[in-house]
Structure formats: C-alpha cells, structure tokens
C-alpha cells in the first residue's frame, strides 16, 4: 500500500450509471464508487486514472490499479478481475457494466 494513490474509499465522476470497484491488496480493501456514462468498466476506470496498463492481443492488460503495480514478469503478480467473487471471462475494457454492479480487482501473487 506504500504506492497507493487512495487509501480510503473514494467517489469519482458524474453519469447515469454507478459502479463499485473494490481494490483488494494483502487483505486490505479500498472501494471506488464511479458514476459514469462510459460503455465499459475499463473506460470508466481509465477516465479517472484508477488503472493503467498495456494494450495486448486480448485487450488492456492491467498492470497498475490505484497506483499499485502488479508485474508478472518481475514477481509473478497480477491483477485478478472478478464480480461477486467469480473470475470474469472478459477484461475490464471488454466488460460492459450496468448501474449498481460491483466488481473486484485483486492483487494476486
């Protein structure tokens, strides 16, 4: 958490839909509530600088969430993406979200 941008639950944006994203690292959680008109979760997160990554053949490969970097090439860590504890079959940039949905981004090693 030393490099985290936000250490407390935070809200962002304006828009018709509200989505909640829980960022889980080493047993600690910070929750982002985002109001957005974006079509995908990735667009909503990118618009507020909450994630960063690299484009790949499979879409956006998320490497940084809330200022915390997970790099598989360095230490086999990565950001898991789930909804209700169930691993998602799409990436954040391919996930369309509806009002009220809750997702998790979990630092995994």
GROMACS .gro file of N, CA and C in nm, residues 58 81 87-96:
model
   36
   58UNK      N    1  -0.527  -0.936  -2.643
   58UNK     CA    2  -0.651  -0.969  -2.571
   58UNK      C    3  -0.718  -0.847  -2.511
   81UNK      N    4  -0.949  -1.013  -1.185
   81UNK     CA    5  -1.069  -0.934  -1.210
   81UNK      C    6  -1.190  -1.024  -1.190
   87UNK      N    7  -1.441  -1.518  -1.108
   87UNK     CA    8  -1.346  -1.465  -1.206
   87UNK      C    9  -1.419  -1.430  -1.336
   88UNK      N   10  -1.389  -1.312  -1.389
   88UNK     CA   11  -1.452  -1.266  -1.513
   88UNK      C   12  -1.385  -1.333  -1.634
   89UNK      N   13  -1.462  -1.357  -1.738
   89UNK     CA   14  -1.411  -1.415  -1.861
   89UNK      C   15  -1.371  -1.308  -1.961
   90UNK      N   16  -1.395  -1.181  -1.928
   90UNK     CA   17  -1.356  -1.069  -2.012
   90UNK      C   18  -1.266  -0.977  -1.931
   91UNK      N   19  -1.189  -0.895  -2.000
   91UNK     CA   20  -1.107  -0.796  -1.932
   91UNK      C   21  -1.189  -0.673  -1.898
   92UNK      N   22  -1.132  -0.580  -1.824
   92UNK     CA   23  -1.206  -0.460  -1.785
   92UNK      C   24  -1.251  -0.379  -1.907
   93UNK      N   25  -1.168  -0.378  -2.013
   93UNK     CA   26  -1.204  -0.298  -2.130
   93UNK      C   27  -1.308  -0.366  -2.218
   94UNK      N   28  -1.337  -0.493  -2.191
   94UNK     CA   29  -1.440  -0.563  -2.266
   94UNK      C   30  -1.565  -0.590  -2.183
   95UNK      N   31  -1.570  -0.533  -2.064
   95UNK     CA   32  -1.682  -0.557  -1.972
   95UNK      C   33  -1.776  -0.438  -1.970
   96UNK      N   34  -1.895  -0.458  -2.025
   96UNK     CA   35  -1.999  -0.355  -2.017
   96UNK      C   36  -2.064  -0.370  -1.880
   0.00000   0.00000   0.00000
